[in-house]
Short mmCIF file of C-alpha atoms and ligand atoms in Angstrom, two decimals:
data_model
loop_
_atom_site.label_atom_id
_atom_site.label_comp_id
_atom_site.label_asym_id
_atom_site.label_seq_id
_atom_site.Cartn_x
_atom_site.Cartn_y
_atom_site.Cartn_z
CA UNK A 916 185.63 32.98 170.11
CA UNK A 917 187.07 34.24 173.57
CA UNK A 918 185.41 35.24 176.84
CA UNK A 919 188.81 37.08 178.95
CA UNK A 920 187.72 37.00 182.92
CA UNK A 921 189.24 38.89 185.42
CA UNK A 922 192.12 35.98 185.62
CA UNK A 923 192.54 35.94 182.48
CA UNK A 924 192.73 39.95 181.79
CA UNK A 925 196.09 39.46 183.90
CA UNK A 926 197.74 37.91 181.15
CA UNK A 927 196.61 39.78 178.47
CA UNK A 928 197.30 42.94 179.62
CA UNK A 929 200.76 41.75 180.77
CA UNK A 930 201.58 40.82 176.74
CA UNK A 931 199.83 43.97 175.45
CA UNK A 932 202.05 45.96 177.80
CA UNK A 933 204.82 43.90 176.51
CA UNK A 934 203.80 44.62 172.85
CA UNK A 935 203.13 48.08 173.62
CA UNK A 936 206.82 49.13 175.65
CA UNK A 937 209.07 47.51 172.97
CA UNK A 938 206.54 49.42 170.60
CA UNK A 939 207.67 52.62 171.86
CA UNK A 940 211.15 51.90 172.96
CA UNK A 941 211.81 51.58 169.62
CA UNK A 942 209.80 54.88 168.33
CA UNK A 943 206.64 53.21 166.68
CA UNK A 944 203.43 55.30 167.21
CA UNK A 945 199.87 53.94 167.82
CA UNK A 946 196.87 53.84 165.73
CA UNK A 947 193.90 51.92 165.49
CA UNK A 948 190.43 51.34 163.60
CA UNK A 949 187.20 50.03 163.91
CA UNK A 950 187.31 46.21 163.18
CA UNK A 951 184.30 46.31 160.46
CA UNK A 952 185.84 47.32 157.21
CA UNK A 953 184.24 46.45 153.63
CA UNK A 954 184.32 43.35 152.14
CA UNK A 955 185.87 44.95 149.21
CA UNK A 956 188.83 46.29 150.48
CA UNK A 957 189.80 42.96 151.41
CA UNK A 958 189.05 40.90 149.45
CA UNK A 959 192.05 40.07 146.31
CA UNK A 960 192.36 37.95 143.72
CA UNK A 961 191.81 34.24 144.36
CA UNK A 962 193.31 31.81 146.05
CA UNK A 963 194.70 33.19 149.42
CA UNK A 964 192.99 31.06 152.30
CA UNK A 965 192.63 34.25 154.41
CA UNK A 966 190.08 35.32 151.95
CA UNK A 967 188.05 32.49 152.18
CA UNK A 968 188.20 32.82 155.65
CA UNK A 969 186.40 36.22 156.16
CA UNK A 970 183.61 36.71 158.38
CA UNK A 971 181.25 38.89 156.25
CA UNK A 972 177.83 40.19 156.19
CA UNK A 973 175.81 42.63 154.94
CA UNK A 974 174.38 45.59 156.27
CA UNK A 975 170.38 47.01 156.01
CA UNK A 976 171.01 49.32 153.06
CA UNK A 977 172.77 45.44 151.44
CA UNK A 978 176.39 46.93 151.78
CA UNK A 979 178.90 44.18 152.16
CA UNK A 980 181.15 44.44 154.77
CA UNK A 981 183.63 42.02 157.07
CA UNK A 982 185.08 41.87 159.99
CA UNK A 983 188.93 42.11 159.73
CA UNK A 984 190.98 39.05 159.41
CA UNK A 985 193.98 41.01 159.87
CA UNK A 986 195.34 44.33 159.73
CA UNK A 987 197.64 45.16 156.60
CA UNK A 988 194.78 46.39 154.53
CA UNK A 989 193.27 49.26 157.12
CA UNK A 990 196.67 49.81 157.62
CA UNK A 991 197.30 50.93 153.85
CA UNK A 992 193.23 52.05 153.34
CA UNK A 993 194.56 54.38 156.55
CA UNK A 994 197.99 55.67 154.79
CA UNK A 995 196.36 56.07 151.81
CA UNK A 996 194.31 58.39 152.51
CA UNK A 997 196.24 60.74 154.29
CA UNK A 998 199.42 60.51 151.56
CA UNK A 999 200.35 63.76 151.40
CA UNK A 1000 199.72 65.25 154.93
CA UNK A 1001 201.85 62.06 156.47
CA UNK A 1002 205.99 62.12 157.03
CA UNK A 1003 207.60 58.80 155.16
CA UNK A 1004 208.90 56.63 156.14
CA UNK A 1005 206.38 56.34 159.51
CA UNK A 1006 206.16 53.85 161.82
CA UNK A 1007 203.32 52.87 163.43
CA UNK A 1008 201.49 50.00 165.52
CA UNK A 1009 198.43 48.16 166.33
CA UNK A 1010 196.85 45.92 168.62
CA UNK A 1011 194.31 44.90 166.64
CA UNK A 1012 191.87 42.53 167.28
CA UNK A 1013 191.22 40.08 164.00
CA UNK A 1014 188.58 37.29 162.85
CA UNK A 1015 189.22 34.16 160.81
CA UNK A 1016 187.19 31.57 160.04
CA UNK A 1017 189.72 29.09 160.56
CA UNK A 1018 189.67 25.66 161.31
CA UNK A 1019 190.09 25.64 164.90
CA UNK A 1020 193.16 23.83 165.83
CA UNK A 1021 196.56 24.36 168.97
CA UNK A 1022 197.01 27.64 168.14
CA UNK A 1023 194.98 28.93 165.86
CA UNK A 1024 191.27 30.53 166.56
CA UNK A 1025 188.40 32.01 164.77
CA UNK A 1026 189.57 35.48 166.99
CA UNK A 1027 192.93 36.72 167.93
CA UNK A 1028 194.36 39.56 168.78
CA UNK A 1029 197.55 40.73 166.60
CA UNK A 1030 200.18 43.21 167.53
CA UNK A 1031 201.31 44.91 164.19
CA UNK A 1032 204.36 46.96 163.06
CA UNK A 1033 204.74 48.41 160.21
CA UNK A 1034 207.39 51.15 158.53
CA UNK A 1035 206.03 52.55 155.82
CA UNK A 1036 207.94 54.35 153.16
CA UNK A 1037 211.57 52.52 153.77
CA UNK A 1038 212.86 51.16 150.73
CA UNK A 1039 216.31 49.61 152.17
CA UNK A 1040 216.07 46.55 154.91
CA UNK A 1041 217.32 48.47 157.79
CA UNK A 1042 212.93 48.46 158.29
CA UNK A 1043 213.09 44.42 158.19
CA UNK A 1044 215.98 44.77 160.86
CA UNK A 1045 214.10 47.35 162.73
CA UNK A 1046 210.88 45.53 162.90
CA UNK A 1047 212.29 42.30 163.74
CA UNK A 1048 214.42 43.78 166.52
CA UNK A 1049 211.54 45.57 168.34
CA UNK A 1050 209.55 42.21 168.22
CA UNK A 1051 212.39 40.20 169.35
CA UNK A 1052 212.52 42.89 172.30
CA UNK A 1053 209.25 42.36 173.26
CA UNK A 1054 209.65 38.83 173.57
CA UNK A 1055 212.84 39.37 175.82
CA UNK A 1056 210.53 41.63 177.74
CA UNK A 1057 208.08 38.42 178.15
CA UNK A 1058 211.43 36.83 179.55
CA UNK A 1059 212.03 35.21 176.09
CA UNK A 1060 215.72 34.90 174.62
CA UNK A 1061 217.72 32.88 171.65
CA UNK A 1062 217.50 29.61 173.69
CA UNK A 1063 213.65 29.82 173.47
CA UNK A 1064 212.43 30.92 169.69
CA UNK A 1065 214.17 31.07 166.25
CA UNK A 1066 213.21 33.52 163.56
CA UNK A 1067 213.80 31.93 160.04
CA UNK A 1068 213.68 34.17 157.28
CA UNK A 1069 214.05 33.60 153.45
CA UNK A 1070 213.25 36.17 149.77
CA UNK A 1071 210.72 36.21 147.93
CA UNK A 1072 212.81 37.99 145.08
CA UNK A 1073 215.47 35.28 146.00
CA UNK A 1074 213.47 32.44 145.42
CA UNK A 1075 212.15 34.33 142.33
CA UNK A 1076 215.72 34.72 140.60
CA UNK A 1077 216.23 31.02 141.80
CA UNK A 1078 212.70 29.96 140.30
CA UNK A 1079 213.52 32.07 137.28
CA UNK A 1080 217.21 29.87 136.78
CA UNK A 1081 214.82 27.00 136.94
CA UNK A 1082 213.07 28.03 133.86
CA UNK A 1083 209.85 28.91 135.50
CA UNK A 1084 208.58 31.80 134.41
CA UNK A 1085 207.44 35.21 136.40
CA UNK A 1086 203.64 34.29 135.52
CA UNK A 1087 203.78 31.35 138.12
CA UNK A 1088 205.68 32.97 140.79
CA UNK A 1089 202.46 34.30 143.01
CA UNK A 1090 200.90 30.79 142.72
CA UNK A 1091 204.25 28.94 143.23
CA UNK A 1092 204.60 31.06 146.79
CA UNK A 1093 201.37 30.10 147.91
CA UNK A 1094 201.85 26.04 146.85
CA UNK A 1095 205.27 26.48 148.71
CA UNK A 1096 204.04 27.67 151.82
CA UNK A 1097 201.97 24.73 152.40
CA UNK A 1098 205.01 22.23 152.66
CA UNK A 1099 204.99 20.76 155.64
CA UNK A 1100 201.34 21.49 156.24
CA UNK A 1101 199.91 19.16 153.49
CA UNK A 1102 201.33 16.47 151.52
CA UNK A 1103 203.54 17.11 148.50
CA UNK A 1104 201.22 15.65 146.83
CA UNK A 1105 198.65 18.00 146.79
CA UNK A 1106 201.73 20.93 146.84
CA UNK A 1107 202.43 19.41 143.51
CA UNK A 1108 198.42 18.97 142.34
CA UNK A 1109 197.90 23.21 143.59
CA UNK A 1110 201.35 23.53 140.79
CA UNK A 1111 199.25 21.47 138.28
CA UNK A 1112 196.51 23.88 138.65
CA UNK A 1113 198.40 27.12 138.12
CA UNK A 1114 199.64 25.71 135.16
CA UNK A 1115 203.21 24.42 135.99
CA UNK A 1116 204.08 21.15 133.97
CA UNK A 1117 205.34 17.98 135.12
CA UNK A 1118 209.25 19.02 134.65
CA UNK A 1119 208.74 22.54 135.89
CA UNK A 1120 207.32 20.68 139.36
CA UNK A 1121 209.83 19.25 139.50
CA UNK A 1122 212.29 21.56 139.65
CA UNK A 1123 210.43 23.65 141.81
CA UNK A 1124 211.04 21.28 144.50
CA UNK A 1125 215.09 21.00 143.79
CA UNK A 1126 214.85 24.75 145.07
CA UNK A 1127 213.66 23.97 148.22
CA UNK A 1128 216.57 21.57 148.16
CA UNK A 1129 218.80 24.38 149.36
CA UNK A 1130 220.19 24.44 152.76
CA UNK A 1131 222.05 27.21 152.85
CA UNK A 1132 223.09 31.04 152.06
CA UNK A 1133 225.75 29.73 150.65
CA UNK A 1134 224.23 27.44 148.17
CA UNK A 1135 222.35 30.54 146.87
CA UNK A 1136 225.30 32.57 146.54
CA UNK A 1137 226.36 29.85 144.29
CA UNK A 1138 223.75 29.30 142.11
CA UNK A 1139 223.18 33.35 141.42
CA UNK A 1140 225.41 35.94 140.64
CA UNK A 1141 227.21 37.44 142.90
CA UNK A 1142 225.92 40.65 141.79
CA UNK A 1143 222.53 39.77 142.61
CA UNK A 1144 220.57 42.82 144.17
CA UNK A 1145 218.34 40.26 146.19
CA UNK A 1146 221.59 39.07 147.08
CA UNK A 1147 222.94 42.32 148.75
CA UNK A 1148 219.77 42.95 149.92
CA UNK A 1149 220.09 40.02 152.53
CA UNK A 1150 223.71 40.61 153.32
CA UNK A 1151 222.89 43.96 154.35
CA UNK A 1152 220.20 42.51 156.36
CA UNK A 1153 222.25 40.33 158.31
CA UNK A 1154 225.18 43.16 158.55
CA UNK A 1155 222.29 45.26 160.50
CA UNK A 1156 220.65 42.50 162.35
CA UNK A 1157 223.92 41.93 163.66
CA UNK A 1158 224.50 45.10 165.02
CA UNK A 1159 220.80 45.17 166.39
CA UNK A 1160 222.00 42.34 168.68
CA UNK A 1161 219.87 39.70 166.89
CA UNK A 1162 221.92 37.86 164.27
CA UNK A 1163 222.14 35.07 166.32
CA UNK A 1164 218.66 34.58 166.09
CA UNK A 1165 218.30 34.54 162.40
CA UNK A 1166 218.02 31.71 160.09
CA UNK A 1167 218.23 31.57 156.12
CA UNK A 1168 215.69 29.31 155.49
CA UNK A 1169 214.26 28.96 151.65
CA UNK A 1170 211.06 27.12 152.53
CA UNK A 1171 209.82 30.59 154.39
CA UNK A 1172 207.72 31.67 152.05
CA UNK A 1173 204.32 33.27 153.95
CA UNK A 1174 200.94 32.76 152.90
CA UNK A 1175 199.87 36.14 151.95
CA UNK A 1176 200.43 37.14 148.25
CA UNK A 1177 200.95 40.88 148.76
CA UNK A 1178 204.59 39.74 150.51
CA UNK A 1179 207.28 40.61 147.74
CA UNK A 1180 210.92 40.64 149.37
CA UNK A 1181 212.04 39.55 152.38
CA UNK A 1182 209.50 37.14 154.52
CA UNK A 1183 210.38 36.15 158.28
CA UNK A 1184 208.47 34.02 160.87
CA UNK A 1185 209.13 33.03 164.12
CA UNK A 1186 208.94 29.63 166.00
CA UNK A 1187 209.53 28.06 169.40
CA UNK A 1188 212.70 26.51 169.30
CA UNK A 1189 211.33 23.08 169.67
CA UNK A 1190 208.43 23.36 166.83
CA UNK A 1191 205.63 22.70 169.01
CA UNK A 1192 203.49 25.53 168.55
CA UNK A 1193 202.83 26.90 164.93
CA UNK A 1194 204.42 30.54 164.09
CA UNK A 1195 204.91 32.88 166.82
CA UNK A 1196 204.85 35.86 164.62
CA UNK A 1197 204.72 36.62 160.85
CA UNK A 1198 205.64 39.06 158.18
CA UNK A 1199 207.99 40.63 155.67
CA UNK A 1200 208.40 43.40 152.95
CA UNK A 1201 205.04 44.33 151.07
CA UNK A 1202 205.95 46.77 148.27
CA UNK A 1203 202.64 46.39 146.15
CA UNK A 1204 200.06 47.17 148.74
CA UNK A 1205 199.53 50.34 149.04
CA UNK A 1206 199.50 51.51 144.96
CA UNK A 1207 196.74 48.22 145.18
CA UNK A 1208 194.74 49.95 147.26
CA UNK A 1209 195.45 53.58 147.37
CA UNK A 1210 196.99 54.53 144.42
CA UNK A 1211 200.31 55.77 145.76
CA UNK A 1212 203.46 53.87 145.46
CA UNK A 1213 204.87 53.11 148.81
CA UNK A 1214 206.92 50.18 150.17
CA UNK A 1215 205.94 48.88 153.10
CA UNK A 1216 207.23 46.32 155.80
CA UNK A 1217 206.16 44.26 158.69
CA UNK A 1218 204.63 41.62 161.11
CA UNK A 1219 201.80 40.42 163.24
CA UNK A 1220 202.36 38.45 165.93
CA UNK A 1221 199.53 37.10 167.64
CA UNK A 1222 198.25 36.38 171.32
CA UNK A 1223 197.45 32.82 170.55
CA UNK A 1224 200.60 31.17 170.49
CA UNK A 1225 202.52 32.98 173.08
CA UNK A 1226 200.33 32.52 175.69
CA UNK A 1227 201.12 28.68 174.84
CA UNK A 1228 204.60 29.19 174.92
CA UNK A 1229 204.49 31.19 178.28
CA UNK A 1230 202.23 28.68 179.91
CA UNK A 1231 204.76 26.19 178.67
CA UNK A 1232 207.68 27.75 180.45
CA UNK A 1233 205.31 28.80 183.19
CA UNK A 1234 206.41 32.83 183.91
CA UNK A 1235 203.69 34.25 182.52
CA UNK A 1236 204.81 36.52 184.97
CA UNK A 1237 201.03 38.45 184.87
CA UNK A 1238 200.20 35.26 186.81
CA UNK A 1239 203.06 36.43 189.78
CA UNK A 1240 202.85 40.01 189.40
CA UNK A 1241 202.25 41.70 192.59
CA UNK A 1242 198.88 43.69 192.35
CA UNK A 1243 199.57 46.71 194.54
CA UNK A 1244 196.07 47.05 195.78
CA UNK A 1245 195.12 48.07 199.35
CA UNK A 1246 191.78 46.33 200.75
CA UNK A 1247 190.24 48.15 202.72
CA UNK A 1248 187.14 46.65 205.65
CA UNK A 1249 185.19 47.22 207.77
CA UNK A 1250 184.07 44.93 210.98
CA UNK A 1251 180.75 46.55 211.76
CA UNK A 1252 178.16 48.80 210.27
CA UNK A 1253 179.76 51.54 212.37
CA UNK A 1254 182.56 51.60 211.06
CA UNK A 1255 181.76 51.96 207.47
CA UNK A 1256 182.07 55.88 207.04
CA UNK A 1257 185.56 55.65 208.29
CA UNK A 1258 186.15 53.20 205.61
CA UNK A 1259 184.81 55.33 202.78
CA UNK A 1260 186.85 58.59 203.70
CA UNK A 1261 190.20 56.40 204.06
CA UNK A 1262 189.44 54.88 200.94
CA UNK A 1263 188.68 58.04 199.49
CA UNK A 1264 192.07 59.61 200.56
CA UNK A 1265 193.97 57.15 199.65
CA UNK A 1266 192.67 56.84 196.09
CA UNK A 1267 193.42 61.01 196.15
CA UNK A 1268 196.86 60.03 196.67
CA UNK A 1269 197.19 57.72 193.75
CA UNK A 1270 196.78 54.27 195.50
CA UNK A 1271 194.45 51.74 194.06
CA UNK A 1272 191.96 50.42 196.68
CA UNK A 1273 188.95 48.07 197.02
CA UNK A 1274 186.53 49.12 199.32
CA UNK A 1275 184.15 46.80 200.83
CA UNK A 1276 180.89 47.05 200.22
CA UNK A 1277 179.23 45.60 203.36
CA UNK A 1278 180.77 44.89 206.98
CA UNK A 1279 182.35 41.16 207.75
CA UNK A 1280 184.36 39.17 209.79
CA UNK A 1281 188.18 39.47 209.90
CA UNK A 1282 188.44 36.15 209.00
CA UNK A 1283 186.42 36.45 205.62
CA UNK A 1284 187.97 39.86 205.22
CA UNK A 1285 191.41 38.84 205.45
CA UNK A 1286 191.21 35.38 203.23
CA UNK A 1287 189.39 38.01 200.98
CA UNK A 1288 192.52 40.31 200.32
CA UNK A 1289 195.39 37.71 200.31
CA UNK A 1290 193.29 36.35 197.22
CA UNK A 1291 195.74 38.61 195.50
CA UNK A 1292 199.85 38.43 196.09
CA UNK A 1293 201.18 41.33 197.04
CA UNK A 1294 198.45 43.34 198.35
CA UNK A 1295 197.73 45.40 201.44
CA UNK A 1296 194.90 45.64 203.64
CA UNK A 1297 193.29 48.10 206.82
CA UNK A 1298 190.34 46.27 208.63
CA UNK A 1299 188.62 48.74 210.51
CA UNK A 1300 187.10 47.83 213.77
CA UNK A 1301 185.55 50.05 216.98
CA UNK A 1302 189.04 50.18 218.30
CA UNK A 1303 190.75 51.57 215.39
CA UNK A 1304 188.03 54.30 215.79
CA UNK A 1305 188.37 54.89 219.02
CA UNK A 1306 192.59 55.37 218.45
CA UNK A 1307 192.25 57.57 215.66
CA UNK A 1308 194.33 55.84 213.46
CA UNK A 1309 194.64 52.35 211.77
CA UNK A 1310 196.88 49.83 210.64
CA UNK A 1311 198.08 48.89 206.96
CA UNK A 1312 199.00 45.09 206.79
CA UNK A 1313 201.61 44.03 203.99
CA UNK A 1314 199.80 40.89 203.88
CA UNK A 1315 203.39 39.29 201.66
CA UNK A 1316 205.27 40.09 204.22
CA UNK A 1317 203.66 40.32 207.30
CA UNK A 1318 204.99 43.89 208.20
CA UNK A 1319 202.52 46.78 209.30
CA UNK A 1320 202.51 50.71 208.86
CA UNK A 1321 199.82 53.40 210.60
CA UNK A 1322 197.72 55.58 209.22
CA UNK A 1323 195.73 58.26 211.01
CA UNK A 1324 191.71 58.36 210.37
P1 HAM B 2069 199.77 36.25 159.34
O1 HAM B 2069 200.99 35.44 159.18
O2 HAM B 2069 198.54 35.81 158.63
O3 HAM B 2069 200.18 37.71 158.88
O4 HAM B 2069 199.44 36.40 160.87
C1 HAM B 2069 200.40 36.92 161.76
C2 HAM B 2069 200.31 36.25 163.11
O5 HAM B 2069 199.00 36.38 163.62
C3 HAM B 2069 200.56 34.75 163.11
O6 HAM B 2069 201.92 34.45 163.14
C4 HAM B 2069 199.86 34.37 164.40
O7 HAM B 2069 200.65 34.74 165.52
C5 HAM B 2069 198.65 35.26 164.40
N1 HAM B 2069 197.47 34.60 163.85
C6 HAM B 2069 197.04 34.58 162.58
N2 HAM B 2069 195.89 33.89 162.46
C7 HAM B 2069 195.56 33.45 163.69
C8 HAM B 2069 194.49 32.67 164.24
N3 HAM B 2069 193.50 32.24 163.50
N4 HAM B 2069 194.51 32.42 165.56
C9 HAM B 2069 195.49 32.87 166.33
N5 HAM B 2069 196.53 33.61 165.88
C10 HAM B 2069 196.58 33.89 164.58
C11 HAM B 2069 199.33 38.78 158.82
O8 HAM B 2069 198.21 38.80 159.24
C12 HAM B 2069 199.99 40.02 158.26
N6 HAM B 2069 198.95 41.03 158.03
C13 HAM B 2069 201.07 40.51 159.18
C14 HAM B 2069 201.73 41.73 158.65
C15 HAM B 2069 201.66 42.98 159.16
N7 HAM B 2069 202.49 41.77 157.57
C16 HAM B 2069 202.88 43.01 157.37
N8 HAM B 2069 202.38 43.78 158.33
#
């Protein structure tokens, strides 16, 4: 797990602002929760890895609880139990921070932090646009565009009705998705031994993998009706993404399947462009959730997209512009004992006045003072000396570029 120093603060804070404007450009409001919940509420039926992975522990009176491995289930825990007093369809965010005992690998850590969006209560896909086009934002915000990621996005109810013309029945599906998201990341091999196991025969594996055959939209709209409603559904999709700006973007992709079970329409996740780094962000239509855990039937939608990968991604192209930023603080010294009052009631005025200033805390050479400040680009700093005093008034130094402005003492 993560220390953040000072450095390293820079950069976070410069994605969470990132996360947080395109958040509420786009009229999502915040929320949060503590990061202990109970084991119970997340734990589901067998067989998702993020279950396994849980950090959990018991209290003293023996209750089980667990530190979050990701947000979705607060989330609806949190919806749930305000149902009637909330306005649907609502849409909210997180930064939340999340634990996974994960093997450790580029990209992936036992602690992350995830930004999450969710809409809550939209049945049609104008929330998958919506969602995807504020993330998409926040990544041009990081200085990201088309050149630089990809988001791929496939159906779960698609590759139902397709694994349903295949002769596999609905029994199978939930297993099926899981197996399928792991091409790629193990062999087929063992895709086709995790079939075995859920009970798929020899024949029905292998037509399982003739669906991931497909290529295309197009292909699809061949093999199922044209009347299909999963059909429509993604048409629709890419009719709004359009307009959002972001069509270009978007990429049918059948193999995008997610490894979360609760997923049961559209699913989405985003890569670099080049495939180095594993998903930038993940998520898609969940309309089983919340009746699962609170009773109430409500569709839901959305993503997480992590600060893991990202940060790669930034240091890769190297404008992490945190790194750059100017700071906008004003240093302010003092040569000589003497002179140290003087400092403290400039200081203190200028912080009245809204500035942000570091005030020494003991008396030192120009020389140390000065190396001192320019630590930091774009700062300013006043070095009081006996002189200054004297004069009444000081001098502000734009140490960036050089240029000076008085202030009286
Ligand atoms: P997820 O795909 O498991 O989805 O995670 C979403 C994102 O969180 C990933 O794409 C990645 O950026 C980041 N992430 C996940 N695990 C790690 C890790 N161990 N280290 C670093 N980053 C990680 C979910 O968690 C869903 N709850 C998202 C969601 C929200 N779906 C609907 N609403």
């Amino acid at each position: 797990m993560r220390d953040f120093y000072p450095e390293d603060m820079v950069s976070r804070n410069v994605l969470f602002d990132a996360w947080k404007n395109a958040s509420r450009a786009f009229g999502f409001a915040e929320y949060d929760a503590c990061v202990v919940e109970t084991f119970e509420l997340l734990k589901r039926k067998a067989g998702e890895e993020i279950v396994e992975q849980i950090y959990d522990f018991r209290d003293k009176k023996g209750r089980r609880l667990a530190l979050r491995p990701e947000m979705t289930p607060t989330l609806a825990r949190m919806v749930a139990s305000r149902f009637s007093s909330l306005k649907f369809p609502l849409k909210w965010f997180t930064i939340a921070q999340c634990f996974r005992y994960e093997r450790m690998s580029r990209g992936r850590k036992r602690e992350h932090y995830q930004w999450n969006l969710d809409i809550v209560g939209e049945d049609s896909v104008a929330a998958e646009a919506e969602v995807i086009a504020t993330a998409v934002n926040a990544l041009g915000i990081l200085g990201l565009g088309g050149d630089d990621f990809s988001i791929r996005f496939s159906s779960r109810r698609i590759l139902g009705e397709l694994l349903c013309k295949q002769g596999i029945p609905d029994k199978y599906h939930a297993a099926t998705f899981l197996a399928l998201d792991k091409k790629g990341k193990i062999s087929d091999g063992d895709i086709e031994a995790m079939l075995a196991d859920a009970g798929l025969g020899k024949k029905e594996i292998e037509r399982v993998f003739t669906v991931l055959e497909i290529s295309a939209l197009g292909e699809v709209e061949r093999i199922l009706e044209k009347k299909s409603p999963s059909l429509g559904e993604i048409r629709r999709f890419m009719e709004l993404a359009d307009r959002q700006g972001i069509g270009q973007i978007l990429e049918f992709d059948i193999s995008v399947v997610r490894g979360l079970t609760y997923y049961t329409g559209i699913v989405f996740e985003a890569f670099d462009t080049e495939r180095r780094f594993r998903a930038i962000l993940g998520g898609g239509r969940y309309d089983n959730l919340l009746k699962d855990i609170g009773g109430r039937s409500l569709t839901g939608v959305g993503l997480g997209f992590g600060d893991v990968v990202i940060d790669e991604i930034l240091a890769k192209k190297s404008n992490h512009s945190g790194k750059r930023k100017s700071s906008g603080i004003i240093y302010v010294g003092f040569m000589e004992e003497a002179q140290r009052l003087a400092a403290v009631s400039l200081a203190t005025e200028m912080r009245k006045h809204g500035h942000r200033v570091d005030l020494a805390l003991r008396a030192e050479k120009a020389k140390s003072f000065f190396a001192r400040a320019s630590r930091e680009s774009g700062s300013e700093a006043v070095y009081l000396g006996p002189d200054d005093i004297a004069a009444g008034e000081a001098r502000v130094k734009n140490l960036a570029d050089r240029t000076e402005r008085k202030v009286t003492l």
